[in-house]
Coordinates of C-alpha atoms in Angstrom, one line a residue:
Chain A
M464 CA -14.8 17.3 -42.6
S465 CA -13.9 20.9 -42.3
A466 CA -14.1 20.7 -38.6
T467 CA -11.4 18.1 -38.6
N468 CA -9.1 20.3 -40.7
A469 CA -9.6 23.2 -38.4
T470 CA -8.8 21.1 -35.4
D471 CA -5.6 19.9 -37.0
T472 CA -4.3 23.4 -37.8
T473 CA -4.8 24.4 -34.2
N474 CA -3.3 21.3 -32.7
P475 CA -1.0 22.2 -29.8
S476 CA 1.6 19.8 -31.1
N477 CA 2.3 22.3 -33.8
A478 CA 3.8 24.6 -31.1
T479 CA 6.8 22.3 -30.8
D480 CA 7.6 22.7 -34.5
T481 CA 9.8 25.7 -35.0
T482 CA 9.5 25.5 -38.8
A483 CA 5.7 25.5 -38.7
E484 CA 5.7 28.4 -36.4
T485 CA 8.0 30.5 -38.5
Q486 CA 6.0 29.8 -41.5
A487 CA 2.8 30.6 -39.7
A488 CA 4.2 33.9 -38.7
G489 CA 4.6 34.7 -42.4
A490 CA 8.3 35.2 -42.2
P491 CA 10.3 34.7 -45.4
K492 CA 12.3 31.6 -44.9
V493 CA 16.0 31.3 -45.5
S494 CA 18.2 28.4 -44.4
V495 CA 20.6 28.8 -41.5
K496 CA 23.4 27.9 -44.0
W497 CA 22.3 30.8 -46.3
L498 CA 22.2 33.2 -43.4
W499 CA 25.6 32.1 -42.1
I500 CA 27.3 32.4 -45.5
T501 CA 25.6 35.8 -46.1
G502 CA 26.8 37.0 -42.7
L503 CA 30.3 35.8 -43.3
L504 CA 30.5 37.5 -46.7
A505 CA 29.2 40.7 -45.2
A506 CA 31.9 40.5 -42.5
L507 CA 34.6 39.8 -45.1
L508 CA 33.4 42.7 -47.2
L509 CA 33.4 45.1 -44.2
A510 CA 36.8 44.1 -42.9
G511 CA 38.5 43.3 -46.2
G512 CA 37.2 46.1 -48.3
L513 CA 35.2 48.9 -46.7
S514 CA 37.5 49.3 -43.8
Y515 CA 39.9 51.1 -46.1
Y516 CA 37.3 54.0 -46.1
A517 CA 37.0 54.1 -42.3
S518 CA 37.7 57.4 -40.5
A519 CA 41.4 57.6 -39.5
S520 CA 40.6 60.1 -36.7
P521 CA 41.2 59.1 -33.1
D522 CA 38.3 57.4 -31.5
G523 CA 36.3 58.8 -28.6
L524 CA 38.6 57.6 -25.9
E525 CA 41.8 58.5 -27.7
K526 CA 40.5 62.0 -28.3
V527 CA 39.4 62.5 -24.8
A528 CA 42.6 61.1 -23.5
A529 CA 44.7 63.4 -25.7
D530 CA 42.6 66.4 -24.9
H531 CA 42.8 66.0 -21.2
G532 CA 46.2 64.4 -20.8
I533 CA 45.0 61.0 -19.7
D534 CA 47.5 59.4 -22.1
E535 CA 50.6 61.0 -20.7
K536 CA 51.8 57.7 -19.2
A537 CA 50.5 55.5 -22.0
E538 CA 52.9 52.7 -23.0
D539 CA 53.6 51.1 -26.3
H540 CA 51.7 48.0 -27.0
A541 CA 53.7 44.8 -26.3
A542 CA 52.7 43.5 -29.7
K543 CA 53.3 46.8 -31.6
D544 CA 55.7 45.0 -34.0
S545 CA 53.5 42.1 -34.6
P546 CA 52.9 41.4 -38.3
L547 CA 49.3 42.6 -38.1
A548 CA 49.7 45.6 -35.7
D549 CA 47.3 48.4 -36.2
Y550 CA 45.3 46.4 -38.7
Q551 CA 48.1 46.6 -41.4
T552 CA 49.9 43.6 -42.8
K553 CA 53.6 43.8 -42.5
D554 CA 55.6 44.1 -45.7
V555 CA 52.5 44.7 -47.8
G556 CA 53.1 48.1 -49.4
N557 CA 49.6 48.8 -50.9
P558 CA 47.6 50.2 -48.0
R559 CA 44.3 48.9 -49.4
L560 CA 45.7 45.4 -49.7
S561 CA 47.6 45.7 -46.4
G562 CA 44.5 46.6 -44.4
G563 CA 42.2 44.3 -46.3
I564 CA 44.4 41.2 -45.7
A565 CA 44.6 42.1 -42.0
G566 CA 40.8 42.4 -41.9
V567 CA 40.2 39.1 -43.6
I568 CA 42.7 37.3 -41.3
G569 CA 41.0 39.0 -38.3
V570 CA 37.6 37.8 -39.4
G571 CA 38.9 34.3 -40.0
A572 CA 40.7 34.1 -36.7
T573 CA 37.8 35.5 -34.7
L574 CA 35.4 33.1 -36.4
A575 CA 37.7 30.2 -35.7
V576 CA 38.3 31.0 -32.0
G577 CA 34.7 32.1 -31.3
T578 CA 33.2 29.0 -33.0
G579 CA 35.7 26.8 -31.1
V580 CA 34.8 28.3 -27.7
F581 CA 31.1 28.0 -28.4
W582 CA 31.4 24.5 -29.8
A583 CA 33.3 23.5 -26.6
V584 CA 30.6 25.1 -24.4
R585 CA 27.9 23.2 -26.3
R586 CA 29.8 19.9 -26.2
R587 CA 30.0 20.2 -22.4
T588 CA 26.3 21.0 -22.3
L589 CA 25.3 17.9 -24.3
A590 CA 27.7 15.8 -22.2
G591 CA 26.0 17.0 -19.0
A592 CA 22.5 16.9 -20.4
G593 CA 22.3 13.1 -20.6
T594 CA 20.7 12.7 -17.2
A595 CA 19.2 16.2 -17.1
Q596 CA 15.7 16.1 -18.6
A597 CA 13.5 14.4 -21.2
P598 CA 12.0 16.7 -23.8
T599 CA 8.8 18.2 -22.6
G600 CA 7.7 19.7 -25.9
G601 CA 7.4 23.0 -24.1
E602 CA 9.6 26.1 -24.2
G603 CA 12.8 26.0 -22.1
Chain B
M594 CA 37.2 52.5 -26.8
H595 CA 40.2 50.2 -26.5
V596 CA 42.2 51.2 -23.5
P597 CA 45.9 51.0 -24.1
D598 CA 48.5 50.0 -21.5
G599 CA 49.4 52.7 -19.0
F600 CA 46.1 54.5 -18.7
I601 CA 45.1 52.5 -15.6
D602 CA 47.6 51.5 -13.0
L603 CA 48.7 47.9 -12.5
P604 CA 46.8 47.1 -9.2
V605 CA 43.5 48.3 -10.6
S606 CA 44.2 46.6 -14.0
A607 CA 44.9 43.3 -12.2
A608 CA 41.8 43.6 -10.0
T609 CA 39.7 44.4 -13.1
G610 CA 41.3 41.5 -14.8
A611 CA 40.1 39.2 -12.0
V612 CA 36.6 40.7 -12.3
A613 CA 36.7 40.0 -16.1
A614 CA 37.9 36.5 -15.5
V615 CA 35.1 35.7 -13.1
A616 CA 32.6 37.2 -15.5
V617 CA 33.9 35.1 -18.4
A618 CA 33.7 32.0 -16.2
V619 CA 30.1 32.8 -15.3
S620 CA 29.3 33.5 -18.9
L621 CA 30.8 30.1 -20.0
R622 CA 28.2 28.5 -17.6
G623 CA 25.4 30.8 -18.7
A624 CA 26.1 30.3 -22.4
R625 CA 25.4 26.6 -22.0
R626 CA 21.7 27.2 -21.8
E627 CA 21.7 29.9 -24.5
L628 CA 23.6 27.8 -27.0
G629 CA 22.3 24.3 -26.4
G630 CA 19.7 22.3 -24.7
G631 CA 16.4 21.2 -25.9
P632 CA 14.1 22.5 -28.6
G633 CA 12.9 26.1 -28.1
E634 CA 15.8 26.7 -25.7
G635 CA 18.3 29.3 -27.0
L636 CA 19.6 28.8 -30.5
G637 CA 19.7 25.1 -30.0
G638 CA 20.9 22.5 -32.5
E639 CA 24.1 22.1 -34.4
R640 CA 23.8 25.6 -35.7
A641 CA 24.4 27.4 -32.4
A642 CA 28.2 27.4 -32.2
P643 CA 28.8 28.5 -35.9
L644 CA 26.2 31.3 -35.6
A645 CA 27.6 32.6 -32.3
G646 CA 31.1 32.4 -33.8
L647 CA 29.8 34.4 -36.8
V648 CA 28.4 37.1 -34.5
A649 CA 31.9 37.5 -33.0
A650 CA 33.5 37.7 -36.5
F651 CA 30.9 40.2 -37.7
I652 CA 31.5 42.4 -34.6
F653 CA 35.3 42.2 -35.3
A654 CA 34.7 43.3 -38.9
A655 CA 32.3 46.1 -38.0
Q656 CA 34.7 47.5 -35.4
M657 CA 37.2 48.2 -38.2
L658 CA 34.8 50.7 -39.6
N659 CA 35.4 53.9 -37.7
F660 CA 32.8 56.5 -38.5
P661 CA 33.3 60.3 -37.9
V662 CA 31.2 61.6 -35.0
A663 CA 32.6 65.1 -34.4
A664 CA 35.5 67.3 -35.6
G665 CA 38.6 65.1 -35.5
T666 CA 36.9 62.3 -33.6
S667 CA 35.6 58.9 -34.7
G668 CA 33.8 56.0 -33.2
H669 CA 33.1 52.4 -34.0
L670 CA 30.7 49.7 -33.1
L671 CA 31.3 48.0 -29.7
G672 CA 28.9 45.2 -30.5
G673 CA 27.7 44.5 -27.0
A674 CA 24.0 45.2 -27.7
L675 CA 24.1 43.4 -31.0
A676 CA 25.6 40.2 -29.5
A677 CA 23.3 40.3 -26.5
I678 CA 20.2 40.5 -28.7
L679 CA 21.3 38.0 -31.3
V680 CA 22.8 35.3 -29.2
G681 CA 21.9 36.1 -25.6
P682 CA 23.7 38.0 -22.8
Y683 CA 26.1 35.3 -21.6
T684 CA 27.1 34.2 -25.1
G685 CA 27.3 37.9 -25.9
V686 CA 29.8 38.6 -23.2
L687 CA 31.9 35.7 -24.7
C688 CA 31.6 37.1 -28.2
V689 CA 32.8 40.5 -27.3
S690 CA 35.6 39.1 -25.1
V691 CA 36.9 36.9 -28.0
V692 CA 36.9 40.0 -30.3
L693 CA 38.8 42.0 -27.7
L694 CA 41.3 39.2 -27.1
M695 CA 42.0 38.8 -30.9
Q696 CA 42.4 42.6 -31.2
G697 CA 44.8 42.8 -28.3
V698 CA 46.9 39.8 -29.3
L699 CA 47.0 40.0 -33.1
F700 CA 46.4 43.7 -33.9
A701 CA 48.0 45.5 -31.0
D702 CA 44.6 47.2 -30.3
G703 CA 43.9 47.5 -26.6
G704 CA 46.7 47.0 -24.2
L705 CA 47.4 43.4 -22.9
T706 CA 47.6 44.6 -19.3
A707 CA 44.4 46.5 -20.0
L708 CA 42.6 43.5 -21.5
G709 CA 40.6 43.0 -18.2
V710 CA 39.7 46.7 -18.3
N711 CA 38.5 46.5 -21.9
I712 CA 36.5 43.3 -21.3
T713 CA 34.9 44.8 -18.2
D714 CA 33.9 48.0 -20.0
M715 CA 32.8 46.7 -23.3
A716 CA 31.6 43.2 -22.4
V717 CA 30.8 42.8 -18.7
V718 CA 29.1 46.3 -18.5
A719 CA 27.8 47.0 -22.0
V720 CA 26.3 43.6 -22.7
P721 CA 24.0 43.3 -19.7
V722 CA 23.1 46.9 -19.8
A723 CA 22.0 46.6 -23.4
Y724 CA 20.1 43.3 -22.7
V725 CA 18.2 44.7 -19.7
V726 CA 17.2 47.8 -21.7
F727 CA 16.2 45.7 -24.7
R728 CA 14.1 43.3 -22.8
G729 CA 12.4 46.0 -20.8
L730 CA 11.4 47.8 -24.0
V731 CA 10.3 44.7 -25.8
K732 CA 8.0 43.9 -22.9
M733 CA 6.6 47.5 -22.8
L734 CA 6.2 48.0 -26.6
P735 CA 3.5 46.4 -28.7
R736 CA 4.6 43.1 -30.1
G737 CA 6.1 43.0 -33.5
R738 CA 9.2 43.3 -35.6
G739 CA 9.3 47.1 -35.4
A740 CA 9.3 47.0 -31.7
V741 CA 12.3 44.6 -31.7
T742 CA 14.2 46.9 -34.0
A743 CA 13.3 50.0 -32.0
A744 CA 14.3 48.3 -28.7
S745 CA 17.6 47.3 -30.3
F746 CA 18.3 50.9 -31.3
V747 CA 17.8 52.2 -27.8
A748 CA 19.6 49.4 -26.1
A749 CA 22.7 50.0 -28.3
L750 CA 22.5 53.7 -27.8
V751 CA 22.5 53.3 -24.0
S752 CA 25.2 50.6 -23.9
V753 CA 28.0 52.9 -25.3
P754 CA 27.9 55.7 -22.7
A755 CA 27.4 52.9 -20.1
A756 CA 30.8 51.5 -21.1
A757 CA 32.2 55.0 -21.0
V758 CA 31.0 55.5 -17.5
A759 CA 32.6 52.2 -16.5
F760 CA 35.9 53.4 -17.9
T761 CA 35.5 56.6 -16.0
G762 CA 35.0 54.7 -12.8
L763 CA 38.1 52.6 -13.3
Y764 CA 40.0 55.7 -14.2
A765 CA 38.8 57.2 -10.9
L766 CA 40.1 54.2 -9.0
G767 CA 43.4 53.7 -10.8
G768 CA 44.2 56.4 -13.4
T769 CA 47.9 56.9 -13.9
T770 CA 47.4 60.6 -14.5
D771 CA 45.7 63.2 -12.4
V772 CA 42.8 64.6 -14.4
E773 CA 39.7 65.9 -12.6
I774 CA 37.2 63.1 -12.7
G775 CA 34.2 65.3 -13.5
K776 CA 35.9 66.5 -16.6
V777 CA 36.7 62.9 -17.7
F778 CA 33.1 61.9 -17.0
A779 CA 31.6 64.7 -19.0
A780 CA 34.0 64.3 -21.9
M781 CA 33.7 60.5 -22.1
V782 CA 29.9 60.4 -21.8
G783 CA 29.5 63.3 -24.2
V784 CA 31.4 61.9 -27.1
H785 CA 30.1 58.3 -26.4
V786 CA 26.5 59.4 -26.7
L787 CA 27.4 60.5 -30.2
I788 CA 29.2 57.2 -30.9
G789 CA 26.1 55.5 -29.4
I790 CA 24.0 56.8 -32.2
G791 CA 26.2 55.1 -34.7
E792 CA 26.1 52.0 -32.6
A793 CA 22.3 52.2 -32.5
V794 CA 22.0 52.5 -36.3
I795 CA 24.3 49.6 -37.0
T796 CA 22.7 47.4 -34.3
A797 CA 19.1 48.2 -35.4
L798 CA 19.9 47.6 -39.1
T799 CA 21.6 44.2 -38.3
V800 CA 18.9 43.0 -35.9
G801 CA 16.2 44.2 -38.3
A802 CA 17.8 42.3 -41.1
V803 CA 17.9 39.0 -39.2
M804 CA 14.4 39.6 -37.9
A805 CA 13.2 40.0 -41.5
V806 CA 14.5 36.6 -42.6
R807 CA 14.8 34.4 -39.5
P808 CA 13.2 35.9 -36.4
D809 CA 13.5 32.5 -34.7
L810 CA 17.3 33.0 -34.6
V811 CA 17.1 36.3 -32.6
Y812 CA 17.7 35.2 -29.1
G813 CA 16.3 38.3 -27.4
A814 CA 13.0 38.1 -29.4
R815 CA 12.5 34.3 -29.3
D816 CA 9.4 34.7 -27.1
L817 CA 7.6 36.6 -29.8
R818 CA 6.6 33.1 -31.0
A819 CA 4.5 32.8 -27.9
P820 CA 1.3 34.4 -29.2
L821 CA 0.9 31.6 -31.7
R822 CA 1.3 29.1 -28.9
L823 CA -1.3 30.9 -26.8
A824 CA -3.7 31.1 -29.8
S825 CA -3.4 27.4 -30.4
A826 CA -3.8 26.7 -26.7
T827 CA -7.1 28.7 -26.5
A828 CA -8.5 27.4 -29.8
G829 CA -7.6 23.8 -29.0
A830 CA -6.8 22.1 -25.7
P831 CA -4.3 23.5 -23.2
A832 CA -0.9 22.3 -24.1
P833 CA 0.7 20.2 -21.4
A834 CA 3.9 22.1 -21.6
G835 CA 6.3 21.3 -18.8
A836 CA 4.0 18.7 -17.3
P837 CA 5.7 15.4 -16.5
V838 CA 5.0 12.9 -19.3
P839 CA 3.8 9.5 -18.1
A840 CA 6.0 6.6 -18.9
G841 CA 5.2 5.0 -22.2
A842 CA 3.6 8.1 -23.7
T843 CA 5.2 11.0 -25.5
A844 CA 4.0 14.6 -25.4
V845 CA 2.7 14.6 -29.0
P846 CA 0.2 11.8 -28.8
A847 CA -1.0 13.2 -25.4
A848 CA -1.7 16.5 -27.1
R849 CA -3.3 14.8 -30.0
R850 CA -5.6 12.9 -27.7
Q851 CA -6.6 16.1 -25.9
A852 CA -7.3 17.8 -29.2
Q853 CA -9.3 14.7 -30.3
D854 CA -11.3 14.8 -27.0
N855 CA -11.9 18.5 -27.6
Q856 CA -13.2 17.8 -31.1
D857 CA -15.4 15.0 -29.8
N858 CA -16.9 17.4 -27.2
K859 CA -17.6 20.0 -29.9
E860 CA -19.3 17.4 -32.1
A861 CA -21.3 16.1 -29.1
S862 CA -22.6 19.6 -28.3
A863 CA -23.3 20.5 -31.9

């Protein structure tokens, strides 16, 4: 009887089951949905709130460029008058709010465009996979 | 490290734009395998596109947080290593490219004529460099979550000066000003090693956090599940992975039959 149980737990067919493997590895389990929502909240918090406290000093490239004169022929950005230029929202006086709104819009826009691109890539994959291969139960 | 318009001349900007376009096209093909396909392949499933989109959004957010690195100088995450490790190198190139596109178009950060330069430095160079370093270290280090986090740290640390070197190379080819290239190289690499430390800390913390809750969703560490498979293969019957399945039979019953045979053998010998 115990021999049967031991055989079952080491059955190779378990290897095809991601859930069983994850649990076997002893990893605390959270759902993909939970992870996605947590990640999105973290991104919104960083861009919408904490970004206000970011350093306003020039970044590495800007500093090197200014120190050595690389930026002598730098040109204004074509979109410098856009409503979100320099991560500030036009016509919003409060700097905390102005930057926060810009950050939240940026997170939303990046999420939308990124997900759209990856969704399209996946759709093409699935469309082309119809004749490709049958599931083998192994790792791809 | 967003290059504005006017740092690199138009011919080199255009040529670099062509390089970036080819790299993005190659990545769109490569990402198919990382994002889709069968079980055990890449992220897989319906969750792949939203998760990769979230990685792009998270990198955008983290890039807003400039941290001080030296007197009067700041740096921010580039995200190439983070994306490569979490969703795979091809998808990672696309993640960073989407971020750079949004920043250039919506936020006037990074010149529009320099978009190709920026994609080349921070996506086409930084992402594969990070991924090669990461995979090399994961193979060398003892298996485990700590090794993945440590490898993430080093990969991110190396990726930032690598992007700085790429910029220096493009500046040498088509800089609009006449600054001695050795000086540019030394200054760029020097400050970006410091920024790389910040990149390394953020990347290791983020990868470590995902490893703690869902290691199966970390693309670069997905083969850490292999020991379990090996263990079951040695304890039971060899798994017929990749073997052609005869018509009318599926993999699972075949495996069960083999396990059953194995058990029968054990009982016979006992």
